[in-house]
């Protein structure tokens, strides 16, 4: 690398280490921020010489990235932004920290995908899904799909692994000459009733979908989730045993296996590595405290809340909502979430915007109790399982209460 890049890399690693030592965080942002100030091309220099996979979408990025890194690890050392810092600062910090590795698997915020493609020249890009997100700072989903489509059109050499069940993803990826389709299902449909190409309605039946006014329709997937396993392009079915909850994570595993296959990893070699993944930056972590078994689930937009309800056991459940900058300041998205599945269990609420959540639960006729602190929530439930579902900064607050459990 050029001398400036070498210096920037060393400063980045030092800043990240100091941040961790001072207890100010894991250093996954500050190191990259300082490194890019010294050398604006540092990410490109660090990515050079590595076979790179990028994983992007509205939901499931962090988990899919962790599973993909585990699968690609069959071939050798993998650099990855395992704590979910998914903008160029986080990518830079992750690559600087790991030093030279033959492979990198990076989670990418959907807004930054085009920029990170330019910097890292990836071999593979995985597109998971597109749905509405933090309304005060996220782009409208059709606009996001257009940005993806344009970015991929500029790089026809990239292998794309894309979700056949999401019309917006299919439209974004369909023009790419090298696409592998996977089917992991699509629970959240509210953002894909209208065709992004023609504006006509999307019709659905028996797992299929098609536009009523143009040729856009669901492509035939090469990888698909069936029962508790994944069927590969040869038609062979593989049982997927995960320590992560929910069918959605079998879908994330299918994506990881499809991406790893683009690097030449055989499914039978990757599966044991996937089974050893237990939690990702606190997501799905289980902690025992004061006789309660606490499980942490992150949910930051309507689609992810829907999946979190499926993962949660029928047990006392704490919901925590903040509205700080990383969460988005607008909480109106709460009215896109159906909280009815929680009616059959004790529900507690907390967080900066607990009163907004309280009104939403009243509308949904879900009984609840407001608690001021996490410790109060623990004392309010009997010994046993406590499910915790929280949006981003609320999740981090509770994770800090539990000593930043990973």
Short mmCIF file of C-alpha atoms in Angstrom, two decimals, residues 25-256:
data_model
loop_
_atom_site.label_atom_id
_atom_site.label_comp_id
_atom_site.label_asym_id
_atom_site.label_seq_id
_atom_site.Cartn_x
_atom_site.Cartn_y
_atom_site.Cartn_z
CA UNK A 25 -17.09 1.16 22.58
CA UNK A 26 -15.69 -1.61 20.42
CA UNK A 27 -13.74 0.79 18.18
CA UNK A 28 -15.56 -0.37 15.06
CA UNK A 29 -16.39 3.18 13.91
CA UNK A 30 -13.82 5.58 15.36
CA UNK A 31 -10.84 3.68 13.96
CA UNK A 32 -12.24 3.77 10.42
CA UNK A 33 -13.31 7.40 10.73
CA UNK A 34 -9.80 8.54 11.66
CA UNK A 35 -8.18 6.29 9.06
CA UNK A 36 -10.36 7.71 6.27
CA UNK A 37 -9.56 11.25 7.39
CA UNK A 38 -5.87 10.51 6.84
CA UNK A 39 -6.40 8.61 3.56
CA UNK A 40 -9.83 8.94 1.88
CA UNK A 41 -8.96 5.92 -0.31
CA UNK A 42 -8.05 3.70 2.64
CA UNK A 43 -11.02 1.34 2.24
CA UNK A 44 -10.08 0.67 -1.39
CA UNK A 45 -6.44 0.03 -0.42
CA UNK A 46 -7.44 -2.36 2.38
CA UNK A 47 -9.90 -4.27 0.16
CA UNK A 48 -7.38 -4.71 -2.65
CA UNK A 49 -6.16 -8.28 -2.97
CA UNK A 50 -9.07 -9.79 -1.04
CA UNK A 51 -12.04 -11.73 -2.42
CA UNK A 52 -14.92 -9.67 -1.04
CA UNK A 53 -18.61 -10.42 -0.47
CA UNK A 54 -21.06 -7.67 0.45
CA UNK A 55 -24.38 -8.34 2.19
CA UNK A 56 -27.10 -5.69 2.06
CA UNK A 57 -30.82 -5.32 2.75
CA UNK A 58 -33.20 -3.75 5.24
CA UNK A 59 -33.30 -6.69 7.66
CA UNK A 60 -31.09 -9.65 8.49
CA UNK A 61 -27.79 -8.15 7.33
CA UNK A 62 -25.81 -8.66 10.52
CA UNK A 63 -26.92 -12.25 11.04
CA UNK A 64 -26.46 -13.22 7.39
CA UNK A 65 -23.02 -11.62 7.33
CA UNK A 66 -21.96 -13.56 10.42
CA UNK A 67 -23.24 -16.83 8.94
CA UNK A 68 -21.58 -16.10 5.59
CA UNK A 69 -18.25 -15.31 7.23
CA UNK A 70 -18.49 -18.61 9.12
CA UNK A 71 -19.18 -20.50 5.88
CA UNK A 72 -16.43 -18.81 3.85
CA UNK A 73 -14.08 -19.50 6.76
CA UNK A 74 -13.81 -23.04 5.42
CA UNK A 75 -11.33 -21.61 2.90
CA UNK A 76 -9.24 -19.41 5.19
CA UNK A 77 -9.24 -16.30 7.36
CA UNK A 78 -12.11 -13.88 6.81
CA UNK A 79 -12.23 -10.20 7.75
CA UNK A 80 -15.74 -9.06 8.71
CA UNK A 81 -17.51 -6.23 10.51
CA UNK A 82 -18.97 -8.58 13.10
CA UNK A 83 -20.40 -5.84 15.35
CA UNK A 84 -22.68 -4.44 12.67
CA UNK A 85 -20.85 -1.18 11.88
CA UNK A 86 -22.07 -1.24 8.29
CA UNK A 87 -20.93 2.05 6.77
CA UNK A 88 -17.50 2.73 5.19
CA UNK A 89 -15.99 3.74 8.55
CA UNK A 90 -16.93 0.34 9.97
CA UNK A 91 -15.67 -1.51 6.90
CA UNK A 92 -12.35 0.33 7.05
CA UNK A 93 -11.93 -0.38 10.75
CA UNK A 94 -12.75 -4.08 10.30
CA UNK A 95 -10.27 -4.60 7.46
CA UNK A 96 -7.54 -2.63 9.25
CA UNK A 97 -8.02 -4.61 12.45
CA UNK A 98 -7.80 -8.03 10.77
CA UNK A 99 -4.72 -7.26 8.68
CA UNK A 100 -4.27 -9.14 5.42
CA UNK A 101 -6.80 -11.92 4.90
CA UNK A 102 -7.68 -13.69 1.64
CA UNK A 103 -11.40 -13.07 2.16
CA UNK A 104 -13.72 -10.37 3.49
CA UNK A 105 -17.47 -10.54 4.15
CA UNK A 106 -18.96 -7.14 4.90
CA UNK A 107 -22.42 -6.08 5.98
CA UNK A 108 -23.40 -2.90 4.10
CA UNK A 109 -26.10 -0.38 4.92
CA UNK A 110 -28.39 -0.37 1.90
CA UNK A 111 -27.85 3.37 1.34
CA UNK A 112 -24.08 2.88 1.02
CA UNK A 113 -24.04 -0.17 -1.24
CA UNK A 114 -23.10 1.69 -4.43
CA UNK A 115 -20.25 3.53 -2.67
CA UNK A 116 -18.86 0.37 -1.08
CA UNK A 117 -19.06 -1.54 -4.37
CA UNK A 118 -16.88 1.15 -5.96
CA UNK A 119 -14.34 0.98 -3.13
CA UNK A 120 -14.10 -2.79 -2.59
CA UNK A 121 -14.80 -4.27 -6.06
CA UNK A 122 -16.56 -7.32 -4.57
CA UNK A 123 -16.78 -10.73 -6.13
CA UNK A 124 -20.31 -11.29 -4.75
CA UNK A 125 -23.15 -9.03 -3.59
CA UNK A 126 -26.06 -10.52 -1.64
CA UNK A 127 -29.40 -8.65 -1.70
CA UNK A 128 -31.71 -9.76 1.10
CA UNK A 129 -34.85 -7.58 1.08
CA UNK A 130 -36.19 -4.03 0.92
CA UNK A 131 -38.87 -2.68 3.23
CA UNK A 132 -39.76 0.59 4.91
CA UNK A 133 -37.31 1.73 7.56
CA UNK A 134 -36.68 4.77 9.76
CA UNK A 135 -38.97 7.19 7.98
CA UNK A 136 -37.20 10.42 8.89
CA UNK A 137 -33.87 9.42 7.35
CA UNK A 138 -34.39 6.36 5.08
CA UNK A 139 -35.19 6.58 1.40
CA UNK A 140 -38.51 5.39 0.01
CA UNK A 141 -38.14 1.72 -0.92
CA UNK A 142 -38.66 2.09 -4.69
CA UNK A 143 -35.98 4.81 -4.74
CA UNK A 144 -33.64 2.47 -2.87
CA UNK A 145 -34.34 -0.29 -5.39
CA UNK A 146 -33.46 2.07 -8.24
CA UNK A 147 -30.13 2.96 -6.61
CA UNK A 148 -29.30 -0.73 -6.27
CA UNK A 149 -30.29 -1.38 -9.89
CA UNK A 150 -28.05 1.42 -11.14
CA UNK A 151 -25.09 0.34 -9.00
CA UNK A 152 -25.26 -3.24 -10.22
CA UNK A 153 -25.70 -2.18 -13.86
CA UNK A 154 -22.38 -0.36 -13.59
CA UNK A 155 -20.63 -3.58 -12.49
CA UNK A 156 -21.80 -6.48 -14.66
CA UNK A 157 -18.86 -8.62 -13.51
CA UNK A 158 -20.29 -8.96 -9.98
CA UNK A 159 -22.01 -12.20 -9.00
CA UNK A 160 -25.35 -11.29 -7.42
CA UNK A 161 -27.13 -13.54 -4.91
CA UNK A 162 -30.68 -12.21 -4.58
CA UNK A 163 -34.01 -12.95 -2.89
CA UNK A 164 -36.50 -14.27 -5.45
CA UNK A 165 -39.42 -13.67 -3.08
CA UNK A 166 -39.05 -9.87 -2.90
CA UNK A 167 -40.26 -8.07 -6.07
CA UNK A 168 -38.15 -4.99 -5.30
CA UNK A 169 -34.99 -7.09 -5.00
CA UNK A 170 -35.80 -9.02 -8.18
CA UNK A 171 -36.33 -5.79 -10.11
CA UNK A 172 -33.02 -4.42 -8.78
CA UNK A 173 -31.04 -7.53 -9.68
CA UNK A 174 -32.77 -8.90 -12.77
CA UNK A 175 -30.66 -6.95 -15.29
CA UNK A 176 -27.40 -8.26 -13.84
CA UNK A 177 -25.92 -10.97 -16.09
CA UNK A 178 -24.85 -13.24 -13.20
CA UNK A 179 -27.63 -13.80 -10.66
CA UNK A 180 -28.19 -16.71 -8.30
CA UNK A 181 -31.68 -16.65 -6.79
CA UNK A 182 -32.58 -17.90 -3.34
CA UNK A 183 -35.99 -18.30 -1.75
CA UNK A 184 -36.25 -17.60 1.97
CA UNK A 185 -39.87 -16.43 2.04
CA UNK A 186 -41.24 -12.92 2.56
CA UNK A 187 -43.46 -12.37 5.58
CA UNK A 188 -43.69 -8.57 5.19
CA UNK A 189 -45.61 -7.73 2.01
CA UNK A 190 -46.79 -4.17 2.60
CA UNK A 191 -44.00 -2.59 0.53
CA UNK A 192 -44.33 -4.80 -2.53
CA UNK A 193 -47.96 -4.67 -3.66
CA UNK A 194 -47.03 -2.44 -6.64
CA UNK A 195 -44.62 -3.34 -9.43
CA UNK A 196 -41.53 -1.06 -9.43
CA UNK A 197 -41.31 -1.37 -13.23
CA UNK A 198 -44.86 -0.66 -14.42
CA UNK A 199 -46.80 0.50 -11.36
CA UNK A 200 -49.35 -2.28 -11.81
CA UNK A 201 -50.48 -4.51 -8.91
CA UNK A 202 -48.41 -7.51 -7.85
CA UNK A 203 -50.47 -10.71 -7.55
CA UNK A 204 -49.50 -13.65 -5.31
CA UNK A 205 -50.56 -17.30 -5.14
CA UNK A 206 -48.99 -20.49 -3.76
CA UNK A 207 -45.63 -18.85 -3.07
CA UNK A 208 -45.43 -17.34 -6.55
CA UNK A 209 -45.84 -13.67 -7.54
CA UNK A 210 -46.14 -11.74 -10.81
CA UNK A 211 -46.89 -8.28 -12.12
CA UNK A 212 -50.29 -7.88 -13.76
CA UNK A 213 -49.01 -5.32 -16.27
CA UNK A 214 -45.47 -6.32 -17.33
CA UNK A 215 -43.23 -9.43 -17.56
CA UNK A 216 -41.72 -9.00 -14.06
CA UNK A 217 -42.34 -12.14 -12.03
CA UNK A 218 -40.71 -14.38 -9.45
CA UNK A 219 -37.68 -16.16 -10.91
CA UNK A 220 -37.07 -19.82 -10.21
CA UNK A 221 -34.74 -20.03 -7.18
CA UNK A 222 -31.66 -22.23 -7.20
CA UNK A 223 -31.54 -22.25 -3.37
CA UNK A 224 -34.69 -22.59 -1.25
CA UNK A 225 -35.79 -23.18 2.32
CA UNK A 226 -37.84 -26.33 2.77
CA UNK A 227 -39.03 -27.50 6.18
CA UNK A 228 -36.00 -27.30 8.49
CA UNK A 229 -33.40 -27.30 5.75
CA UNK A 230 -32.13 -25.91 2.47
CA UNK A 231 -32.31 -27.34 -1.06
CA UNK A 232 -29.27 -26.55 -3.20
CA UNK A 233 -29.04 -26.03 -7.00
CA UNK A 234 -28.52 -29.78 -7.56
CA UNK A 235 -31.79 -30.54 -5.79
CA UNK A 236 -30.09 -32.02 -2.71
CA UNK A 237 -31.75 -31.19 0.61
CA UNK A 238 -29.59 -30.36 3.65
CA UNK A 239 -30.79 -30.27 7.25
CA UNK A 240 -29.80 -26.94 8.82
CA UNK A 241 -29.16 -27.07 12.56
CA UNK A 242 -28.76 -23.61 14.07
CA UNK A 243 -28.51 -22.26 17.59
CA UNK A 244 -30.32 -19.14 16.34
CA UNK A 245 -34.13 -19.03 16.71
CA UNK A 246 -36.83 -18.76 14.04
CA UNK A 247 -37.41 -19.86 10.48
CA UNK A 248 -36.10 -16.50 9.30
CA UNK A 249 -32.61 -17.60 10.34
CA UNK A 250 -32.85 -20.74 8.21
CA UNK A 251 -33.47 -18.29 5.36
CA UNK A 252 -30.41 -16.31 6.40
CA UNK A 253 -28.44 -19.56 6.43
CA UNK A 254 -29.64 -20.38 2.90
CA UNK A 255 -28.34 -17.00 1.75
CA UNK A 256 -25.01 -17.61 3.47
#
